[in-house]
Short mmCIF file of C-alpha atoms in Angstrom, two decimals:
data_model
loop_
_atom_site.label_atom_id
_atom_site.label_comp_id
_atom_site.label_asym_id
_atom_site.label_seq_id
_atom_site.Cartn_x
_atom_site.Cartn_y
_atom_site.Cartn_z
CA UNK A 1 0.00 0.00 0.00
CA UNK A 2 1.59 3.55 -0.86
CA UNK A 3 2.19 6.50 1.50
CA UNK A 4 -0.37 9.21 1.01
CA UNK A 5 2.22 11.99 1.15
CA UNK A 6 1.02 15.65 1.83
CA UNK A 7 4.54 18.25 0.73
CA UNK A 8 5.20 21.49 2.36
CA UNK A 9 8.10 23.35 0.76
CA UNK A 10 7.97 27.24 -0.08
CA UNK A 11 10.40 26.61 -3.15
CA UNK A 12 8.84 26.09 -6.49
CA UNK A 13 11.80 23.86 -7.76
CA UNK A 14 12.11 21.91 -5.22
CA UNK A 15 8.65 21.37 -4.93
CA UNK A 16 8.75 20.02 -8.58
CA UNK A 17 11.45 18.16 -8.12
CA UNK A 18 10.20 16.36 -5.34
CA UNK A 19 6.74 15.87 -6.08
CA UNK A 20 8.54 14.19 -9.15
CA UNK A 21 10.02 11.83 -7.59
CA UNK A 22 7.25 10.86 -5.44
CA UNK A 23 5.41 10.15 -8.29
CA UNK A 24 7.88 8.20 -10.35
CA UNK A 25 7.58 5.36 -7.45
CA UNK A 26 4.53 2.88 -6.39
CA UNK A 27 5.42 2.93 -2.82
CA UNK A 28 3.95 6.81 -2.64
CA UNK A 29 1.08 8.65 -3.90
CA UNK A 30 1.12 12.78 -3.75
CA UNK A 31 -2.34 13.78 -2.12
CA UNK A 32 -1.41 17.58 -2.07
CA UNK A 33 1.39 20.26 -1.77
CA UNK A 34 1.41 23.76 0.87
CA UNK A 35 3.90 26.08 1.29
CA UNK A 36 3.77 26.09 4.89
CA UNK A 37 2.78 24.03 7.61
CA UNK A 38 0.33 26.51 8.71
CA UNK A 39 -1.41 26.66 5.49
CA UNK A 40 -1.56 23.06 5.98
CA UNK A 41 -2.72 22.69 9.07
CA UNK A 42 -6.47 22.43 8.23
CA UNK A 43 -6.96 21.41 5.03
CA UNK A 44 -4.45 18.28 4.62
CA UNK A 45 -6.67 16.31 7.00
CA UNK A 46 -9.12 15.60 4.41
CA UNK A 47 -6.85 13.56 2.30
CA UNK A 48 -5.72 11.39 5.31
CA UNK A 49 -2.21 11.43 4.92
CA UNK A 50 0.44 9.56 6.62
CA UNK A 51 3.56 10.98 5.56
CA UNK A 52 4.68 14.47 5.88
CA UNK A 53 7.59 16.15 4.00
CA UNK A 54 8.08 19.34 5.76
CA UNK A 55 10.38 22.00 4.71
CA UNK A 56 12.23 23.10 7.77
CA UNK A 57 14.18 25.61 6.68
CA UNK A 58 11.63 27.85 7.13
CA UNK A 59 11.92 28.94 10.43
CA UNK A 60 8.11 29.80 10.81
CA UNK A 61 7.14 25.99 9.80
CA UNK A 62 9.60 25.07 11.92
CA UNK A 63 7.72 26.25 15.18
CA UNK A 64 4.93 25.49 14.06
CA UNK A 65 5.91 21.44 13.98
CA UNK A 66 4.45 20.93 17.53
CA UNK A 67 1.57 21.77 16.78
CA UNK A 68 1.40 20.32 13.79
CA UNK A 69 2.64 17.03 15.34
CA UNK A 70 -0.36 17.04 17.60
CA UNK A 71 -2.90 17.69 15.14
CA UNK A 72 -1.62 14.77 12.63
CA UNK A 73 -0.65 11.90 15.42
CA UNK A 74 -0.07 8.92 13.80
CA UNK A 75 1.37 10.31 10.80
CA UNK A 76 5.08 10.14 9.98
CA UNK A 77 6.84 13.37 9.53
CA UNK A 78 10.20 14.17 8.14
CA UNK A 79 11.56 16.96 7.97
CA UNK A 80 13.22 18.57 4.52
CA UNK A 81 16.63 20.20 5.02
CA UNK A 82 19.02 21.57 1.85
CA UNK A 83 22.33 20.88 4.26
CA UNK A 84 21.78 19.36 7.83
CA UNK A 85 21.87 21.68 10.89
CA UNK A 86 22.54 20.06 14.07
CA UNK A 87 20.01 22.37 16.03
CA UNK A 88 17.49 22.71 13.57
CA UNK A 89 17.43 18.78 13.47
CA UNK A 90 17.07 18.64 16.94
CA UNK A 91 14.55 21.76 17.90
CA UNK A 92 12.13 19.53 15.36
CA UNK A 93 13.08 16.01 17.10
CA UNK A 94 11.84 17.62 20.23
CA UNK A 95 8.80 18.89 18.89
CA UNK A 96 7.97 15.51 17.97
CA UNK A 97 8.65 14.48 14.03
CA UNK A 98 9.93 11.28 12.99
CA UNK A 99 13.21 12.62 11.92
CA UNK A 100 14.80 14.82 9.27
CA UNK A 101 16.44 14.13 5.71
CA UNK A 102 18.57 15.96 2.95
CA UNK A 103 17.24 17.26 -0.23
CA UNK A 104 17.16 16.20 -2.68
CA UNK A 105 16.43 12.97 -2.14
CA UNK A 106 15.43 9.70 -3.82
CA UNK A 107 12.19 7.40 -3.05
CA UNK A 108 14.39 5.02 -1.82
CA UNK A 109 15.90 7.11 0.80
CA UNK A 110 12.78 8.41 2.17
CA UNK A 111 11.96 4.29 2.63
CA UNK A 112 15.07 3.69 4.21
CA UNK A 113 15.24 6.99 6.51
CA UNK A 114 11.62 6.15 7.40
CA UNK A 115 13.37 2.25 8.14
CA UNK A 116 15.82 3.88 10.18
CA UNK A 117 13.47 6.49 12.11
CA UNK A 118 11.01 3.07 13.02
CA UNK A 119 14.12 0.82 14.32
CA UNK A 120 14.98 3.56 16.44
CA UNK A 121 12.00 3.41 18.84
CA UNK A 122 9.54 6.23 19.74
CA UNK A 123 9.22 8.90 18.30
CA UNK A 124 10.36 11.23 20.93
CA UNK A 125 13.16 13.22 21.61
CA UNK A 126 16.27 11.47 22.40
CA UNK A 127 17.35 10.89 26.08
CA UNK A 128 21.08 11.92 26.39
CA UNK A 129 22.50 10.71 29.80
CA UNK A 130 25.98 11.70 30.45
CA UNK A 131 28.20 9.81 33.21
CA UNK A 132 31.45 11.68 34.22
CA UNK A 133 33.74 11.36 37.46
CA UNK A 134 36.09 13.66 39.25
CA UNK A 135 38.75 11.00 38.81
CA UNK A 136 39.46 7.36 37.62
CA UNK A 137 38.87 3.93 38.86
CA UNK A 138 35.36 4.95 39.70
CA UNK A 139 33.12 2.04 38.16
CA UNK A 140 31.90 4.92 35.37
CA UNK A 141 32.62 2.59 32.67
CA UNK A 142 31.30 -0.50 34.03
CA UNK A 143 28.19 1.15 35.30
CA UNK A 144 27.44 3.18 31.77
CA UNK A 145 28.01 -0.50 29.69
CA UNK A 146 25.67 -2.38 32.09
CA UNK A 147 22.92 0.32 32.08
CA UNK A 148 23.34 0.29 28.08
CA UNK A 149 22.58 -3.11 28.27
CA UNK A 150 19.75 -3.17 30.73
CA UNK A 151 18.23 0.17 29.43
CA UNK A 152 17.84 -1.88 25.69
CA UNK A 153 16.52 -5.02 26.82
CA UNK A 154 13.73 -3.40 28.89
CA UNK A 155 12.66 -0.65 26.33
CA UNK A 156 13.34 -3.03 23.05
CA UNK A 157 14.49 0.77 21.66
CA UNK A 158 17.98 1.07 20.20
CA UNK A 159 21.01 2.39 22.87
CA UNK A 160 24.35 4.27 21.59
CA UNK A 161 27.15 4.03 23.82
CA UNK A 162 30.21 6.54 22.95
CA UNK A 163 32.83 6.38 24.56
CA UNK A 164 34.47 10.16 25.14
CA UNK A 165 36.95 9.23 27.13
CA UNK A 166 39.10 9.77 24.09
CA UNK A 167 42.61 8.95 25.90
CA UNK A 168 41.97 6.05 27.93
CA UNK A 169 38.41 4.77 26.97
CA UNK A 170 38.13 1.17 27.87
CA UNK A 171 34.74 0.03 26.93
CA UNK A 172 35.77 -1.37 23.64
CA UNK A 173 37.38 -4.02 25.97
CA UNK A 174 34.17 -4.19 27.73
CA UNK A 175 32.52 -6.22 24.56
CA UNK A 176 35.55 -7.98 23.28
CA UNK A 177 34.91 -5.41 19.97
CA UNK A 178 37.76 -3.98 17.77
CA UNK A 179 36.00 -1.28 16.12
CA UNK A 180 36.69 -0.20 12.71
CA UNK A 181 35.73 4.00 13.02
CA UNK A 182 35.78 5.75 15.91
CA UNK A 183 35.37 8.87 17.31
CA UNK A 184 38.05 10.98 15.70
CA UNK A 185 36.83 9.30 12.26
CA UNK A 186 32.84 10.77 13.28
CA UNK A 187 34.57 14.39 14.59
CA UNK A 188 36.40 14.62 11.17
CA UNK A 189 33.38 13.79 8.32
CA UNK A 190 30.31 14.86 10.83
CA UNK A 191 30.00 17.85 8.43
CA UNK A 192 29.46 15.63 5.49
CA UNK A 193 27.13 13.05 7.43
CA UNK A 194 23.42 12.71 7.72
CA UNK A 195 21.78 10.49 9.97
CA UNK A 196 21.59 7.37 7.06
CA UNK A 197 25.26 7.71 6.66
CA UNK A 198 26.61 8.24 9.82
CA UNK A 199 24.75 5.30 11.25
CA UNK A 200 27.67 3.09 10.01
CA UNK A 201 30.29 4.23 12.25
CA UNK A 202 28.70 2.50 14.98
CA UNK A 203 29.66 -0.80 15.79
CA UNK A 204 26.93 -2.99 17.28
CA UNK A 205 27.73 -4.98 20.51
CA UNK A 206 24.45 -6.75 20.85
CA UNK A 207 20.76 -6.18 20.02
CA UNK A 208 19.66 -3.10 20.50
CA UNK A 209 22.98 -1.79 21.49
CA UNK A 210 26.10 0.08 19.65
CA UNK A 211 29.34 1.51 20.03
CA UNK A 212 30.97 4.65 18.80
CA UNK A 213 34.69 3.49 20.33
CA UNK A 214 37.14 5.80 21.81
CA UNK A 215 40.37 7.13 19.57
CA UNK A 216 42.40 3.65 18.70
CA UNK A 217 45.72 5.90 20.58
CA UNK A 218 45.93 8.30 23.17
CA UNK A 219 47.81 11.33 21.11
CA UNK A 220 44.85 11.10 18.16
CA UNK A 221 42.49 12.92 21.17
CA UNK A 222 43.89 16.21 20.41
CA UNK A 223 41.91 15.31 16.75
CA UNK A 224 39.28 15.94 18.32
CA UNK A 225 37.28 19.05 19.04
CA UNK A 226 34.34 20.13 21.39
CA UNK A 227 32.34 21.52 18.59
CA UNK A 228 32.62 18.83 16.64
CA UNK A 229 31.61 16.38 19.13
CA UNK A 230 28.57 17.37 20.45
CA UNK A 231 27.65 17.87 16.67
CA UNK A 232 28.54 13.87 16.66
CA UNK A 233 26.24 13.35 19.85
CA UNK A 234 23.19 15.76 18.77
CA UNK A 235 23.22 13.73 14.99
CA UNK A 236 23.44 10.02 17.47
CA UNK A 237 20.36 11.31 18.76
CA UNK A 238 18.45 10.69 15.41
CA UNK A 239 19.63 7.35 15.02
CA UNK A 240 19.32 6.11 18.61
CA UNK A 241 16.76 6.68 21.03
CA UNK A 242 19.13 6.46 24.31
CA UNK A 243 22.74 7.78 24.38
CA UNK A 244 24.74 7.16 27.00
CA UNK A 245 28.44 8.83 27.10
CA UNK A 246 31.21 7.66 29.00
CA UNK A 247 33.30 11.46 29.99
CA UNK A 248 36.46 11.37 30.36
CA UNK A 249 37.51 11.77 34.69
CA UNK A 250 37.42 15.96 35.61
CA UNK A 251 36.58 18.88 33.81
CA UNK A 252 37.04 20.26 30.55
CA UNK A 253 35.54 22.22 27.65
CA UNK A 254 34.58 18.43 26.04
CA UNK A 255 32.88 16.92 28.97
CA UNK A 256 30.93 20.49 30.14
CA UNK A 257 30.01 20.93 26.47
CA UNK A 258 28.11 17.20 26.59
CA UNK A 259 26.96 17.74 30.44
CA UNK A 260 24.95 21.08 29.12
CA UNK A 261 23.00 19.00 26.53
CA UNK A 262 22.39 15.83 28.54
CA UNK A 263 19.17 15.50 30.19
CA UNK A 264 21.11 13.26 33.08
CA UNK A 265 24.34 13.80 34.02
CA UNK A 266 25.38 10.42 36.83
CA UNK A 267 28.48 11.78 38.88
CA UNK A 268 30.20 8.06 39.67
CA UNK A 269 32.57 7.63 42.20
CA UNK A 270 34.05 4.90 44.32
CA UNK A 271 34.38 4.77 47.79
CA UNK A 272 37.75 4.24 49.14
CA UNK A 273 39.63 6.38 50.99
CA UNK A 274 36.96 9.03 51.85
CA UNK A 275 38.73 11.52 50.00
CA UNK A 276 36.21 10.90 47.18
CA UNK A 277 33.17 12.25 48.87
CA UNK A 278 35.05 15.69 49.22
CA UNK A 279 35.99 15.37 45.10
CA UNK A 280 32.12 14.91 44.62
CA UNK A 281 31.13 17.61 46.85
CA UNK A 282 33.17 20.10 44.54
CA UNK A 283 31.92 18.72 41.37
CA UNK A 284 28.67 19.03 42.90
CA UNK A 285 29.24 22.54 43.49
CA UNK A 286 30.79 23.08 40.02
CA UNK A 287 28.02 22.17 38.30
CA UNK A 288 25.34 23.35 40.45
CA UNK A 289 27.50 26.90 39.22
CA UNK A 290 26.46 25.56 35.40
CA UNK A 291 23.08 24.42 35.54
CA UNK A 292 20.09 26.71 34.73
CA UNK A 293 17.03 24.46 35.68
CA UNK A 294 16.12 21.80 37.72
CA UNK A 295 18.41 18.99 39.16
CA UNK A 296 19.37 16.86 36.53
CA UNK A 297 23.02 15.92 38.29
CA UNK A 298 22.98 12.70 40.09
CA UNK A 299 25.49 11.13 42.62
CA UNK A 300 26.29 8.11 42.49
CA UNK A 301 28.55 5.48 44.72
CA UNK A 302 29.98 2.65 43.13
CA UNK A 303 31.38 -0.28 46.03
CA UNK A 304 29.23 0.79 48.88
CA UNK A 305 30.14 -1.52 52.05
CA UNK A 306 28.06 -1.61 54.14
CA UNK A 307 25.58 -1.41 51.71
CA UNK A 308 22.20 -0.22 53.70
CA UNK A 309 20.31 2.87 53.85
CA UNK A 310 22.05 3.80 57.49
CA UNK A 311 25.05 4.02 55.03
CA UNK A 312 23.69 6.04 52.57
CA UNK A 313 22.61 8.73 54.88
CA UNK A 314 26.14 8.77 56.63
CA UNK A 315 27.52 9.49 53.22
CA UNK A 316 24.69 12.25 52.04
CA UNK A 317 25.72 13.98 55.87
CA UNK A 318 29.29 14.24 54.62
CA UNK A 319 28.38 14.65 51.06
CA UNK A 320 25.84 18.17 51.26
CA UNK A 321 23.78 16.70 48.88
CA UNK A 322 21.46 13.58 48.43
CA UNK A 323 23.38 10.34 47.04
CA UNK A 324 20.83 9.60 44.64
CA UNK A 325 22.41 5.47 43.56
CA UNK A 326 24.44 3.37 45.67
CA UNK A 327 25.97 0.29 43.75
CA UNK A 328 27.32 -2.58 46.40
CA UNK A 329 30.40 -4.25 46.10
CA UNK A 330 30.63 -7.45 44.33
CA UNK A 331 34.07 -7.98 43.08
CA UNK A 332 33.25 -11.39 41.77
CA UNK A 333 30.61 -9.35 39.62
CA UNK A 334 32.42 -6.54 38.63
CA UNK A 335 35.50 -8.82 37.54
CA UNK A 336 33.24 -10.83 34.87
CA UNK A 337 32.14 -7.01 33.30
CA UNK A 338 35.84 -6.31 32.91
CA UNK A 339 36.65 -9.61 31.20
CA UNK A 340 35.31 -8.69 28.02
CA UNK A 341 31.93 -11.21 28.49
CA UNK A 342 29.51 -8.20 29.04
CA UNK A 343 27.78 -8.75 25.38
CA UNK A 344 27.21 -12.17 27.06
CA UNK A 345 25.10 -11.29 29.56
CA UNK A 346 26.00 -11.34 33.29
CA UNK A 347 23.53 -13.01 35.77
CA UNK A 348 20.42 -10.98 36.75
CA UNK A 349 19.65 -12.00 40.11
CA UNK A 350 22.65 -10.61 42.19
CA UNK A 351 22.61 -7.56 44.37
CA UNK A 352 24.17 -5.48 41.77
CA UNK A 353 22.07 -6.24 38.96
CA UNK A 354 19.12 -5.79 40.70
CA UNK A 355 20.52 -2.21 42.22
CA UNK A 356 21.93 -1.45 38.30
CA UNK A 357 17.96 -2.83 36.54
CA UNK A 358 16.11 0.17 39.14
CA UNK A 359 18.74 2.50 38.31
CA UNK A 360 17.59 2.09 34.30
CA UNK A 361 13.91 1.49 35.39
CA UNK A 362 14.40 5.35 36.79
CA UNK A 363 15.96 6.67 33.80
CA UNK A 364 13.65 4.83 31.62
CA UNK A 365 10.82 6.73 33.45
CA UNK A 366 12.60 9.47 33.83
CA UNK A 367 11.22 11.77 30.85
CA UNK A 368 12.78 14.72 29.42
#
């Protein structure tokens, strides 16, 4: 059965041109052209469409795409861009559309970006939940692979994992995976990537779950730029309904520049020597400094012994601030996740697992 396809585009070419190539194919049939989404608005629903092509270069159409969204649910909606604009893209993820595409375009690539946009998962913004730790040898890596993991198994919705830790990022050794791109390859084409393209440079681990690996040698991080980066993250968004990124330990223009757009940001540290709880208390403070709404930081306590809600209260006393996750310590546990068996899976009913499943349960329900 073809796509009833309603086109908004304010250019009379590449309206034409378009509308062309729509017809050329039996997978669509044209039901009607606008220039705008507002002039759309009313009208379109008599042809019951379901698919949109929505210029959003306009800036007008582009605010009106909530709305728009609301009035046509059910409907898949791309949105029409001449060159791809990281913030554009996302301002009209968030409002709700199925995703975005490049003119001009072929049939077949609206079939496979619409392929792509389904596999992802809902069609809601992406969740972007950040995990950074004043220092090493915190259990951030473990903690961000398992949640990966757990976080695609429960939701059935596809999870990226990058690893941003660009000199000493370990969770290719997590999976037992030898990558073949990495992040320095996304930083250096992202310009010349869209969504359909870029979707190759991830490596996937298991189901539901994929890789963008850290630099393949500690000098190629200086490759890699901020700006560049969270261009890489904001275009994973499209592709992947979760992404979880693994910081690099302290602060810097790369990891603040990913904490700003995350809607989570999991401050990980183990317990030790007790000096750690002093190192959170000033990250805590730093970013408190940074943040403009709400409380989206979280602390978190990796190897918590005695491992009881007496415990967690002692800490919070010390701390100044709530510890949101404790994590207990199971060597024996955390061992197997650092042999290189995590694509395996590890066994569900231990102490840790259990703690680690509520943990994604939370961010699962955890909205935007």
């Amino acid at each position: 059965m073809a796509y009833r396809v309603i086109v908004i585009e304010e250019s009379p070419e590449l309206l034409e041109d378009m509308v062309t190539t729509l017809k050329k194919s039996p997978d669509f049939e044209v039901s009607s052209t606008y220039k705008t989404a507002n002039a759309a608005m009313g009208p379109a629903a008599m042809f019951n469409p379901n698919l949109f092509l929505i210029n959003i270069d306009n800036e007008e159409t582009l605010n009106k795409l909530e709305a728009f969204v609301d009035t046509f649910q059910g409907a898949y909606i791309l949105g029409t861009m001449l060159q791809w604009d990281p913030f554009k893209a996302q301002k009209a993820l968030e409002a709700g559309i199925t995703g975005c595409i490049i003119k001009p375009f072929s049939a077949k690539e609206i079939l496979e970006y619409l392929q792509l946009y389904t596999i992802r998962g809902k069609h809601e913004p992406a969740r972007y939940i950040s995990f950074f730790s004043p220092k090493g040898r915190s259990g951030r890596t473990t903690l961000t692979a398992l949640l990966a993991l757990l976080i695609a198994e429960k939701t059935g919705e596809r999870v990226a994992l990058i690893d941003a830790d660009l000199q000493f990022g370990d969770l290719p050794i997590f999976f037992d995976a030898e990558p073949k791109r990495t992040v320095v390859d996304a930083t250096q084409d992202i310009k010349l990537l869209t969504p359909m393209t870029f979707a190759p440079y991830f490596m996937e681990i298991k189901k539901g779950v994929s890789l963008l690996s850290s630099p393949d040698r500690p000098e190629y991080a200086e490759l890699v730029s901020p700006e560049n980066l969270l261009e890489v993250v904001m275009m994973t968004g499209h592709i992947f309904r979760y992404v979880l990124i693994d910081l690099p330990a302290g602060f810097n223009p790369l990891s603040l520049n990913l904490c700003r757009i995350s809607d989570v940001v999991f401050v990980t540290t183990m317990l030790n020597s007790g000096f750690e709880i002093k190192h959170v208390k000033k990250t805590m403070e730093m970013f408190e400094s940074q943040e403009s709404e709400g409380r989206k930081v979280k602390t978190v306590f990796t190897r918590v012994n005695p491992f009881t809600e007496e415990e967690r209260q002692k800490i919070a006393g010390r701390l100044g601030y709530p510890v949101d996750v404790m994590i207990p310590n199971e060597y024996r546990m955390i061992s197997i996740a650092n042999s290189g068996r995590l694509s395996r899976g590890l066994p569900a009913d231990t102490l840790l697992m259990k703690t680690i499943s509520d943990m994604a349960d939370k961010v699962i329900a955890g909205g935007r």
